[in-house]
Amino acid sequence: MTQDSKDPLRTVTLPSAMRQPAVTTRPMRSSSLNYRTTGWMPIVVLFSSCVFLLLGGGGGGGVGVVDASRVSSSVKVHLPKELSRTNGYDHREALFGIPPYGGSIQQNVIYANTDMCSAVTNPHWKPPFILMVDRGGCTFVQKVRNAQHAGAAAVIIADNMCQCQHEKVCTPEVNSVCEKHEPIMADDGSGHDITIPSVLLFKQDADPLKKALLNQKSVRMELSWSLPNPDDHVEWDLWTSPTDYVSKQFKKEFKDAVLALGPSASFTPHMYIYDGLAANCRGTDGKSQCFNLCTNEGRYCANDPENDLDYGISGGDVVTESLRRLCIWGLYGDDGVGVEWWNYQQEFSNLCDTSELFMKDDCVKTAMANVNIDYDAVEQCMYTHGGLEGVESNDILQQQLDDKESKGIVIMPVVYVNGVAVRGQLEFSTVFKAICAGYAPGTEPRVCTTCSKCSDEKTCVTTGKCPAEEGTVKQSTFVASLASVILIFSAVGAVCYVRQQRIMKEQVRGMIKEYMPLDATHQSMDTALEQDDIDTPSMQNGRFT
């Protein structure tokens, strides 16, 4: 697709070998897109999950279908004994915060007895502790942030609504009805500063714990996080899109880690699109009725990243670029590393990621040429798997829809490691530690044993060693500084010694001249002093003589 930024017309041109009978020129962003159609590639789709930007609220909050089997943590009660359960408590993890994968938090529990929707200072809350907070009043993020500022090491949200699936064991509040869908503890878009983990307990489990706390009983709980680690190989997945700017920095930085991990970690990318048929984007006449958001006559769709249907990047452009990247992976990602895929992400971002260039063939060709990707092979892949024209389905895009539906992916970007969602911000440190935690003990690659405990994992991965902690001094710097101090003090000491000797001699001479007669005896003593001058070490050329 090519476009003159000064001309409100978009001209679509196909490679000569695959050109349709007619090439159309139409008003920019019309409801009919004419795409290049090419293709190849069976894609292996692994598990994945959701991790960002849904409103998670108190009483209302974000709700959705959650697969309990995807919980990678455990919640256990150690005290009181009568509330302890061998297999722990059923719960749901927050999609924000940073869990300590491979570790646990064991602390006494404090019941906030307030909604924590505003800052709270309580002198009786002595850190560290786990804070239990009732659901309702504001977003989950706001509650956990205020708890974090109050000194909590972790937060347990006590659900105040019964789930319809639990109505036989849950006692609802007065004048309340059950919820058909479980609440999602999602990020409200501001959770980047949350560093403590949090979970939600269902009402029937939270109520007995609250009762014990209100009766001044000691409640001690343990929250732990782990990832399946069956062997010396990790499989991880990323759900993203070409216009997913949340993961842009991550995709730029993480290539170094992918190369360092090598074949011990197999990566699979996925592109997030939505089902236009389910969204009624194909009319009864078989034509797309969702303007330019879809390809294949309303079958595969994406949101307009600029929310402007008349200018710039369209949803159909996003679908096209998604298919292109999936084909690049199919052609170059057999090793589970796919260096070319990572290189193309960065090169496209540098050259083409603008409203004017995103959909231009020339820019795409240049980006591919710069990273040694065969443009014609990628186009052929897109075409042979169903293309982007007509009502036909595209095998690759259909696989993405089917996998998204079967795995319940509703939010992106998200990373899965060994089939378990990685919680927390999509950052180098979070994902790297999660991958390293996915190896069986003793089978971790060297980069994990060297860098996963560093304060700056990215620098360690790049340089091969942990950088010095802030506020500490390197050993070589310390030794050099110590040697310099010794030399300086030695020189100063030598100068002071010589000076003191001269002062003492002058004082002795003065005393002799004042109290002794100037006779032969004086001359004799003077001669002795002169001889002493000769015998006294002095500095010549920096040495004692």
Coordinates of C-alpha atoms in Angstrom, one line a residue:
M1 CA 0.0 0.0 0.0
T2 CA 1.4 3.4 -0.9
Q3 CA 0.1 6.9 0.0
D4 CA 1.1 10.4 -0.8
S5 CA 0.9 12.4 2.4
K6 CA -0.1 15.5 0.4
D7 CA -2.8 13.7 -1.5
P8 CA -6.0 12.5 0.2
L9 CA -6.0 9.4 -2.0
R10 CA -4.5 6.1 -1.0
T11 CA -3.2 3.9 -3.9
V12 CA -2.8 0.2 -3.2
T13 CA -0.3 -1.7 -5.4
L14 CA 0.2 -5.4 -5.4
P15 CA 3.4 -7.2 -6.5
S16 CA 3.2 -8.0 -10.2
A17 CA 3.0 -11.8 -9.7
M18 CA 0.0 -11.4 -7.4
R19 CA -1.7 -8.3 -8.8
Q20 CA -5.5 -8.4 -8.9
P21 CA -7.3 -7.6 -12.1
A22 CA -7.7 -3.9 -11.1
V23 CA -5.9 -1.6 -8.7
T24 CA -8.2 0.8 -6.9
T25 CA -7.7 4.4 -5.9
R26 CA -10.1 5.6 -3.3
P27 CA -10.7 8.3 -0.7
M28 CA -8.4 7.9 2.2
R29 CA -9.8 5.6 4.8
S30 CA -12.8 4.4 2.8
S31 CA -14.7 1.4 4.0
S32 CA -13.2 -0.8 1.3
L33 CA -9.5 -1.7 1.7
N34 CA -7.5 -3.2 -1.2
Y35 CA -4.7 -5.3 0.4
R36 CA -1.7 -7.2 -0.8
T37 CA -2.5 -10.8 -0.4
T38 CA 0.2 -13.3 0.3
G39 CA 1.2 -16.0 2.9
W40 CA 2.7 -19.1 4.4
M41 CA 3.2 -20.6 7.9
P42 CA 1.8 -22.9 10.4
I43 CA 2.1 -21.2 13.8
V44 CA 2.4 -23.0 17.0
V45 CA 0.3 -21.3 19.6
L46 CA 1.1 -21.8 23.3
F47 CA -0.6 -20.6 26.4
S48 CA -0.9 -16.9 27.1
S49 CA -2.7 -14.5 29.4
C50 CA -3.8 -11.0 30.1
V51 CA -1.9 -8.3 31.9
F52 CA -2.8 -4.6 31.5
L53 CA -5.3 -1.8 31.3
L54 CA -8.7 -3.0 32.5
L55 CA -10.6 -1.1 35.1
G56 CA -10.7 -3.2 38.2
G57 CA -13.0 -1.6 40.6
G58 CA -14.4 -1.9 44.0
G59 CA -18.1 -2.6 44.0
G60 CA -18.5 -2.5 40.3
G61 CA -15.0 -2.8 38.9
G62 CA -13.9 -4.8 35.8
V63 CA -15.3 -8.3 35.6
G64 CA -14.7 -11.1 33.2
V65 CA -14.2 -14.8 32.9
V66 CA -11.1 -16.0 34.7
D67 CA -9.6 -19.4 34.5
A68 CA -8.7 -20.5 38.0
S69 CA -6.2 -23.0 36.7
R70 CA -4.0 -20.1 35.6
V71 CA -3.3 -18.9 39.2
S72 CA 0.4 -19.3 39.8
S73 CA 0.3 -18.5 43.5
S74 CA -0.9 -20.1 46.7
V75 CA -2.6 -18.5 49.7
K76 CA -2.3 -20.4 53.0
V77 CA -3.5 -19.6 56.6
H78 CA -1.1 -20.8 59.4
L79 CA -3.1 -19.2 62.2
P80 CA -5.7 -19.7 63.6
K81 CA -5.3 -23.4 63.1
E82 CA -9.0 -24.0 62.6
L83 CA -8.9 -21.9 59.4
S84 CA -5.9 -23.6 58.0
R85 CA -6.4 -25.7 54.8
T86 CA -3.9 -28.2 53.4
N87 CA -4.3 -27.0 49.8
G88 CA -4.7 -23.3 50.6
Y89 CA -7.4 -20.9 49.6
D90 CA -9.0 -20.4 46.2
H91 CA -8.1 -16.9 45.1
R92 CA -7.5 -14.6 42.1
E93 CA -4.3 -12.7 41.4
A94 CA -4.0 -9.1 40.6
L95 CA -2.8 -8.1 37.1
F96 CA -0.5 -5.4 38.6
G97 CA 2.2 -5.4 41.2
I98 CA 5.3 -7.5 41.2
P99 CA 5.1 -10.9 42.8
P100 CA 8.3 -12.4 44.2
Y101 CA 8.4 -15.4 41.8
G102 CA 10.1 -18.3 43.6
G103 CA 9.6 -16.7 47.0
S104 CA 6.9 -16.1 49.6
I105 CA 5.6 -13.6 52.0
Q106 CA 4.7 -14.8 55.5
Q107 CA 3.3 -12.2 57.8
N108 CA 0.6 -11.4 60.3
V109 CA -2.6 -10.0 58.8
I110 CA -4.2 -6.7 59.7
Y111 CA -7.8 -5.9 58.8
A112 CA -8.0 -2.3 57.5
N113 CA -11.7 -1.8 58.5
T114 CA -11.7 1.0 56.0
D115 CA -12.0 0.9 52.2
M116 CA -8.4 2.3 51.7
C117 CA -9.7 4.6 49.0
S118 CA -7.7 7.4 50.5
A119 CA -4.3 7.5 52.3
V120 CA -4.3 6.0 55.8
T121 CA -1.7 6.4 58.5
N122 CA -2.1 4.1 61.5
P123 CA 0.6 4.0 64.2
H124 CA -0.4 0.6 65.2
W125 CA 0.4 -0.9 61.8
K126 CA 4.0 -2.0 62.2
P127 CA 5.6 -3.1 58.9
P128 CA 5.9 -5.7 57.5
F129 CA 2.4 -7.0 57.5
I130 CA -0.3 -8.3 55.1
L131 CA -3.3 -5.9 54.9
M132 CA -6.8 -7.2 54.3
V133 CA -9.1 -4.7 52.6
D134 CA -12.8 -4.9 51.7
R135 CA -13.7 -4.7 48.0
G136 CA -15.7 -1.6 47.0
G137 CA -15.5 2.1 46.8
C138 CA -12.6 2.6 44.3
T139 CA -10.3 0.7 42.0
F140 CA -8.2 -2.2 43.2
V141 CA -5.1 -0.2 42.2
Q142 CA -6.0 2.7 44.4
K143 CA -6.6 0.4 47.4
V144 CA -3.3 -1.5 46.9
R145 CA -1.3 1.8 46.3
N146 CA -2.6 3.2 49.6
A147 CA -1.8 0.0 51.4
Q148 CA 1.7 0.0 50.0
H149 CA 2.2 3.6 51.2
A150 CA 1.0 2.5 54.7
G151 CA 3.7 -0.2 54.8
A152 CA 1.9 -3.4 53.7
A153 CA 4.1 -6.1 52.2
A154 CA 1.0 -7.6 50.4
V155 CA -2.7 -7.0 50.2
I156 CA -5.7 -9.4 50.4
I157 CA -8.9 -8.0 48.9
A158 CA -11.9 -9.5 50.7
D159 CA -14.7 -9.8 48.2
N160 CA -18.0 -8.3 49.4
M161 CA -20.1 -10.0 46.7
C162 CA -21.1 -13.6 46.4
Q163 CA -20.4 -15.3 43.1
C164 CA -23.4 -17.1 41.6
Q165 CA -21.3 -20.2 41.2
H166 CA -20.7 -20.1 45.0
E167 CA -24.3 -19.3 46.1
K168 CA -24.6 -22.6 48.0
V169 CA -21.7 -21.8 50.3
C170 CA -21.7 -18.0 50.3
T171 CA -23.9 -15.8 52.5
P172 CA -24.8 -12.6 50.6
E173 CA -25.1 -9.1 52.1
V174 CA -28.5 -7.7 52.7
N175 CA -30.3 -6.6 49.5
S176 CA -27.5 -7.9 47.3
V177 CA -27.5 -10.3 44.4
C178 CA -24.8 -12.7 43.2
E179 CA -22.4 -11.9 40.5
K180 CA -22.4 -14.0 37.4
H181 CA -18.7 -13.2 36.6
E182 CA -15.7 -13.1 38.8
P183 CA -14.0 -9.7 39.3
I184 CA -10.7 -9.2 37.5
M185 CA -8.1 -7.4 39.6
A186 CA -7.0 -5.4 36.6
D187 CA -4.8 -2.4 36.3
D188 CA -6.7 0.9 35.9
G189 CA -3.8 2.3 33.8
S190 CA -1.9 3.8 36.7
G191 CA -0.5 0.8 38.4
H192 CA 3.1 1.2 37.2
D193 CA 4.2 2.3 40.7
I194 CA 2.7 -0.7 42.5
T195 CA 5.5 -3.0 43.7
I196 CA 3.7 -5.2 46.2
P197 CA 1.5 -8.2 45.2
S198 CA -2.2 -8.6 45.9
V199 CA -4.9 -11.2 45.6
L200 CA -8.6 -11.5 46.0
L201 CA -10.3 -13.9 48.3
F202 CA -13.9 -14.9 47.7
K203 CA -16.5 -13.8 50.2
Q204 CA -17.2 -17.2 51.7
D205 CA -13.4 -17.5 52.5
A206 CA -12.7 -14.0 53.5
D207 CA -15.6 -13.6 56.0
P208 CA -14.2 -16.1 58.6
L209 CA -10.8 -14.5 58.4
K210 CA -12.3 -11.0 58.9
K211 CA -14.4 -12.3 61.9
A212 CA -11.2 -13.7 63.5
L213 CA -9.4 -10.4 63.0
L214 CA -12.3 -8.4 64.4
N215 CA -12.3 -10.7 67.5
Q216 CA -8.6 -9.8 68.0
K217 CA -7.3 -13.3 67.1
S218 CA -3.9 -13.6 65.5
V219 CA -4.1 -14.4 61.8
R220 CA -0.9 -15.3 60.0
M221 CA -0.9 -16.0 56.3
E222 CA 1.6 -17.1 53.6
L223 CA 1.4 -15.9 50.0
S224 CA 3.8 -17.6 47.6
W225 CA 4.4 -17.5 43.9
S226 CA 5.9 -20.1 41.5
L227 CA 5.9 -21.1 37.9
P228 CA 5.8 -24.6 36.5
N229 CA 9.4 -25.7 36.1
P230 CA 9.4 -29.3 34.8
D231 CA 12.8 -29.3 33.1
D232 CA 15.7 -27.4 31.6
H233 CA 13.6 -25.7 28.9
V234 CA 11.2 -22.8 29.1
E235 CA 8.4 -21.8 26.7
W236 CA 7.1 -18.3 26.8
D237 CA 4.6 -16.3 24.8
L238 CA 3.9 -12.6 24.2
W239 CA 0.5 -11.3 23.1
T240 CA 0.9 -7.9 21.5
S241 CA 0.1 -5.9 18.4
P242 CA 2.0 -3.6 16.0
T243 CA 0.4 -0.6 17.7
D244 CA 0.9 -1.8 21.3
Y245 CA 3.0 1.1 22.6
V246 CA 2.9 -0.3 26.1
S247 CA 5.2 -3.1 25.1
K248 CA 7.3 -1.0 22.7
Q249 CA 10.2 -0.5 25.1
F250 CA 10.1 -4.1 26.2
K251 CA 10.3 -5.4 22.6
K252 CA 13.2 -3.0 22.0
E253 CA 15.2 -4.1 25.0
F254 CA 14.5 -7.8 25.5
K255 CA 16.3 -9.1 22.4
D256 CA 19.5 -9.2 24.4
A257 CA 17.9 -11.5 26.9
V258 CA 16.5 -13.7 24.1
L259 CA 20.0 -14.1 22.6
A260 CA 21.6 -14.8 26.0
L261 CA 19.0 -17.4 26.9
G262 CA 19.4 -19.0 23.5
P263 CA 17.7 -22.3 22.6
S264 CA 16.9 -23.0 26.3
A265 CA 13.9 -20.7 26.1
S266 CA 11.5 -21.0 23.2
F267 CA 9.5 -17.8 22.3
T268 CA 6.2 -17.6 20.4
P269 CA 4.7 -14.2 19.5
H270 CA 0.9 -13.7 19.1
M271 CA -1.0 -10.8 17.6
Y272 CA -4.1 -9.5 19.3
I273 CA -7.0 -9.0 16.8
Y274 CA -10.7 -9.4 17.3
D275 CA -13.4 -11.4 15.6
G276 CA -15.3 -9.2 13.2
L277 CA -18.0 -11.8 12.6
A278 CA -18.8 -11.9 16.3
A279 CA -18.9 -8.1 16.4
N280 CA -21.4 -8.0 13.5
C281 CA -18.9 -6.3 11.2
R282 CA -20.1 -8.3 8.2
G283 CA -23.5 -7.4 6.9
T284 CA -26.1 -9.6 5.5
D285 CA -24.8 -8.7 2.0
G286 CA -21.4 -10.2 2.9
K287 CA -19.7 -6.8 3.0
S288 CA -17.9 -5.2 5.8
Q289 CA -19.9 -2.7 7.7
C290 CA -17.2 -1.7 10.2
F291 CA -15.6 0.9 7.9
N292 CA -11.8 0.4 7.6
L293 CA -11.3 -1.5 10.9
C294 CA -11.3 -5.0 9.3
T295 CA -10.0 -7.1 6.5
N296 CA -11.6 -10.1 4.7
E297 CA -14.9 -8.2 4.5
G298 CA -15.3 -7.7 8.2
R299 CA -13.8 -11.0 9.4
Y300 CA -10.5 -9.9 11.1
C301 CA -10.5 -6.5 12.9
A302 CA -8.4 -4.3 15.1
N303 CA -9.1 -1.0 16.8
D304 CA -8.0 2.2 15.2
P305 CA -4.9 3.2 17.3
E306 CA -5.5 6.9 16.7
N307 CA -9.3 6.8 17.0
D308 CA -9.6 8.7 13.7
L309 CA -11.2 6.8 10.9
D310 CA -10.5 9.4 8.4
Y311 CA -6.7 9.8 8.8
G312 CA -3.6 7.8 9.6
I313 CA -3.4 4.2 10.6
S314 CA -6.6 2.1 10.3
G315 CA -7.6 -1.0 12.1
G316 CA -7.2 -2.8 8.7
D317 CA -3.6 -1.6 8.6
V318 CA -3.0 -3.0 12.0
V319 CA -4.4 -6.4 10.9
T320 CA -2.2 -6.4 7.8
E321 CA 1.0 -5.6 9.8
S322 CA 0.0 -8.3 12.4
L323 CA -0.2 -10.9 9.6
R324 CA 3.1 -9.7 8.2
R325 CA 4.9 -10.1 11.6
L326 CA 3.4 -13.6 12.1
C327 CA 4.7 -14.6 8.7
I328 CA 8.1 -13.2 9.6
W329 CA 8.1 -15.4 12.7
G330 CA 7.0 -18.4 10.7
L331 CA 9.8 -18.0 8.3
Y332 CA 12.6 -17.1 10.7
G333 CA 11.5 -18.3 14.2
D334 CA 11.9 -22.1 13.9
D335 CA 14.7 -21.9 16.5
G336 CA 12.4 -20.3 19.1
V337 CA 14.7 -17.2 19.2
G338 CA 13.8 -15.5 15.9
V339 CA 16.5 -12.8 15.8
E340 CA 15.1 -11.4 12.6
W341 CA 11.7 -11.0 14.1
W342 CA 13.1 -8.9 17.0
N343 CA 15.3 -6.9 14.6
Y344 CA 12.3 -6.1 12.3
Q345 CA 10.2 -4.9 15.3
Q346 CA 12.9 -2.4 16.1
E347 CA 13.6 -1.4 12.5
F348 CA 9.9 -0.9 11.7
S349 CA 9.6 1.2 14.9
N350 CA 12.5 3.4 13.9
L351 CA 11.4 3.9 10.2
C352 CA 7.7 3.3 9.7
D353 CA 5.9 3.8 13.0
T354 CA 4.1 7.0 12.0
S355 CA 0.6 7.9 10.7
E356 CA 2.1 8.6 7.3
L357 CA 4.5 5.6 6.9
F358 CA 2.9 2.8 8.8
M359 CA 1.1 1.3 5.8
K360 CA 3.6 2.2 3.0
D361 CA 5.2 -0.6 1.1
D362 CA 8.4 1.3 0.5
C363 CA 9.0 1.8 4.2
V364 CA 8.2 -1.9 5.0
K365 CA 10.6 -3.0 2.2
T366 CA 13.4 -0.8 3.5
A367 CA 12.9 -2.1 7.1
M368 CA 13.0 -5.7 5.9
A369 CA 16.0 -5.1 3.7
N370 CA 17.9 -3.5 6.6
V371 CA 17.5 -6.7 8.7
N372 CA 18.0 -9.2 5.9
I373 CA 14.3 -10.4 5.6
D374 CA 13.0 -11.6 2.3
Y375 CA 10.1 -9.3 1.5
D376 CA 8.8 -11.5 -1.3
A377 CA 8.7 -14.6 0.9
V378 CA 6.8 -12.7 3.6
E379 CA 4.3 -11.5 1.0
Q380 CA 3.9 -15.0 -0.3
C381 CA 3.2 -16.3 3.2
M382 CA 0.4 -13.7 3.6
Y383 CA -1.1 -14.6 0.3
T384 CA -1.1 -18.4 0.3
H385 CA -2.7 -18.6 3.8
G386 CA -5.8 -16.8 2.6
G387 CA -4.7 -13.2 2.1
L388 CA -6.7 -10.2 3.3
E389 CA -9.3 -9.9 0.5
G390 CA -12.8 -11.3 0.0
V391 CA -14.8 -13.3 2.4
E392 CA -12.3 -16.1 2.7
S393 CA -10.6 -16.9 6.0
N394 CA -6.9 -16.6 6.6
D395 CA -5.4 -19.6 8.4
I396 CA -2.9 -17.6 10.4
L397 CA -5.3 -14.9 11.6
Q398 CA -8.0 -17.5 12.3
Q399 CA -5.5 -19.4 14.5
Q400 CA -4.9 -16.2 16.5
L401 CA -8.6 -15.8 17.0
D402 CA -9.2 -19.4 18.0
D403 CA -6.3 -19.4 20.4
K404 CA -7.3 -16.0 21.9
E405 CA -10.8 -17.4 22.5
S406 CA -9.7 -20.8 23.9
K407 CA -7.2 -19.1 26.3
G408 CA -9.5 -16.3 27.4
I409 CA -7.2 -13.5 26.3
V410 CA -9.0 -10.2 26.9
I411 CA -6.2 -7.8 27.7
M412 CA -2.8 -7.1 26.1
P413 CA 0.1 -6.9 26.2
V414 CA 0.7 -10.1 28.3
V415 CA 3.4 -12.6 28.8
Y416 CA 3.0 -16.3 29.6
V417 CA 5.8 -18.5 31.0
N418 CA 5.2 -22.2 30.8
G419 CA 1.5 -21.6 30.4
V420 CA 1.2 -19.2 33.4
A421 CA 0.5 -15.5 33.2
V422 CA 3.3 -13.2 34.4
R423 CA 1.9 -10.6 36.7
G424 CA 3.3 -7.1 37.0
Q425 CA 4.5 -4.5 34.5
L426 CA 5.8 -5.6 31.2
E427 CA 9.4 -4.8 31.9
F428 CA 12.7 -6.4 31.2
S429 CA 13.3 -7.3 34.9
T430 CA 9.8 -8.8 35.5
V431 CA 9.8 -11.0 32.4
F432 CA 13.5 -12.1 32.7
K433 CA 13.0 -13.2 36.3
A434 CA 9.8 -15.1 35.4
I435 CA 11.6 -17.0 32.6
C436 CA 14.5 -17.8 34.9
A437 CA 12.1 -19.1 37.5
G438 CA 10.6 -21.4 34.9
Y439 CA 13.6 -23.7 34.8
A440 CA 13.9 -26.8 37.0
P441 CA 16.3 -26.2 39.9
G442 CA 19.9 -26.7 38.9
T443 CA 19.1 -26.5 35.1
E444 CA 19.1 -22.7 34.8
P445 CA 21.3 -21.2 32.0
R446 CA 24.3 -19.3 33.2
V447 CA 22.7 -15.9 32.4
C448 CA 20.0 -16.7 34.9
T449 CA 22.3 -17.7 37.7
T450 CA 24.5 -14.7 37.1
C451 CA 21.9 -12.0 36.5
S452 CA 18.5 -12.9 38.0
K453 CA 19.5 -11.7 41.4
C454 CA 21.1 -8.4 40.2
S455 CA 19.5 -5.1 40.8
D456 CA 20.0 -4.2 37.1
E457 CA 19.3 -7.4 35.2
K458 CA 19.4 -5.7 31.8
T459 CA 23.0 -4.3 32.3
C460 CA 24.1 -7.7 33.6
V461 CA 22.7 -9.5 30.6
T462 CA 24.4 -7.1 28.3
T463 CA 27.8 -7.0 30.1
G464 CA 27.8 -10.6 31.6
K465 CA 28.2 -9.4 35.2
C466 CA 26.2 -7.6 37.8
P467 CA 26.9 -3.9 38.0
A468 CA 28.0 -2.4 41.3
E469 CA 25.1 -1.7 43.6
E470 CA 24.3 2.0 44.1
G471 CA 26.2 3.3 47.0
T472 CA 28.9 0.6 46.8
V473 CA 32.5 0.8 45.5
K474 CA 34.1 -1.7 43.1
Q475 CA 37.0 -3.7 44.6
S476 CA 39.5 -2.4 42.1
T477 CA 38.5 1.2 42.9
F478 CA 38.7 0.5 46.6
V479 CA 42.2 -1.0 46.3
A480 CA 43.5 1.9 44.1
S481 CA 42.0 4.5 46.5
L482 CA 43.5 2.8 49.5
A483 CA 47.0 2.6 47.9
S484 CA 46.8 6.3 47.0
V485 CA 45.9 7.2 50.5
I486 CA 48.8 5.2 51.9
L487 CA 51.3 6.9 49.5
I488 CA 50.0 10.3 50.3
F489 CA 50.2 9.8 54.1
S490 CA 53.6 8.2 53.7
A491 CA 54.9 11.3 51.8
V492 CA 53.3 13.7 54.3
G493 CA 54.8 11.7 57.2
A494 CA 58.3 11.8 55.7
V495 CA 58.1 15.5 55.1
C496 CA 56.9 16.1 58.6
Y497 CA 59.6 13.9 60.1
V498 CA 62.4 15.8 58.3
R499 CA 60.9 19.2 59.3
Q500 CA 60.6 18.2 62.9
Q501 CA 64.2 17.0 63.0
R502 CA 65.4 20.4 61.7
I503 CA 63.3 22.3 64.2
M504 CA 64.7 20.2 67.1
K505 CA 68.3 20.8 66.0
E506 CA 67.8 24.6 65.7
Q507 CA 66.3 24.6 69.3
V508 CA 69.3 22.6 70.6
R509 CA 71.8 25.0 69.0
G510 CA 69.9 28.0 70.5
M511 CA 70.0 26.5 74.0
I512 CA 73.8 25.8 73.6
K513 CA 74.6 29.3 72.5
E514 CA 72.6 30.8 75.4
Y515 CA 73.9 28.7 78.3
M516 CA 77.4 27.4 77.2
P517 CA 80.6 29.6 76.8
L518 CA 82.0 29.9 73.4
D519 CA 85.3 28.1 74.0
A520 CA 86.9 24.9 72.9
T521 CA 84.3 22.9 74.5
H522 CA 81.7 24.9 72.5
Q523 CA 83.7 24.2 69.4
S524 CA 83.8 20.6 70.3
M525 CA 80.1 20.4 70.8
D526 CA 79.5 22.4 67.7
T527 CA 81.6 19.9 65.8
A528 CA 79.5 17.1 67.3
L529 CA 76.3 18.8 66.2
E530 CA 77.7 19.2 62.7
Q531 CA 78.6 15.6 62.7
D532 CA 75.1 14.8 63.8
D533 CA 73.8 16.8 60.9
I534 CA 75.8 14.6 58.6
D535 CA 74.5 11.4 60.3
T536 CA 70.8 12.5 60.3
P537 CA 68.9 11.2 57.3
S538 CA 67.8 13.8 54.8
M539 CA 65.6 13.8 51.7
Q540 CA 67.4 13.9 48.4
N541 CA 65.5 13.3 45.2
G542 CA 62.5 11.9 47.2
R543 CA 64.7 9.4 49.2
F544 CA 66.3 9.4 52.7
T545 CA 70.1 9.7 52.7

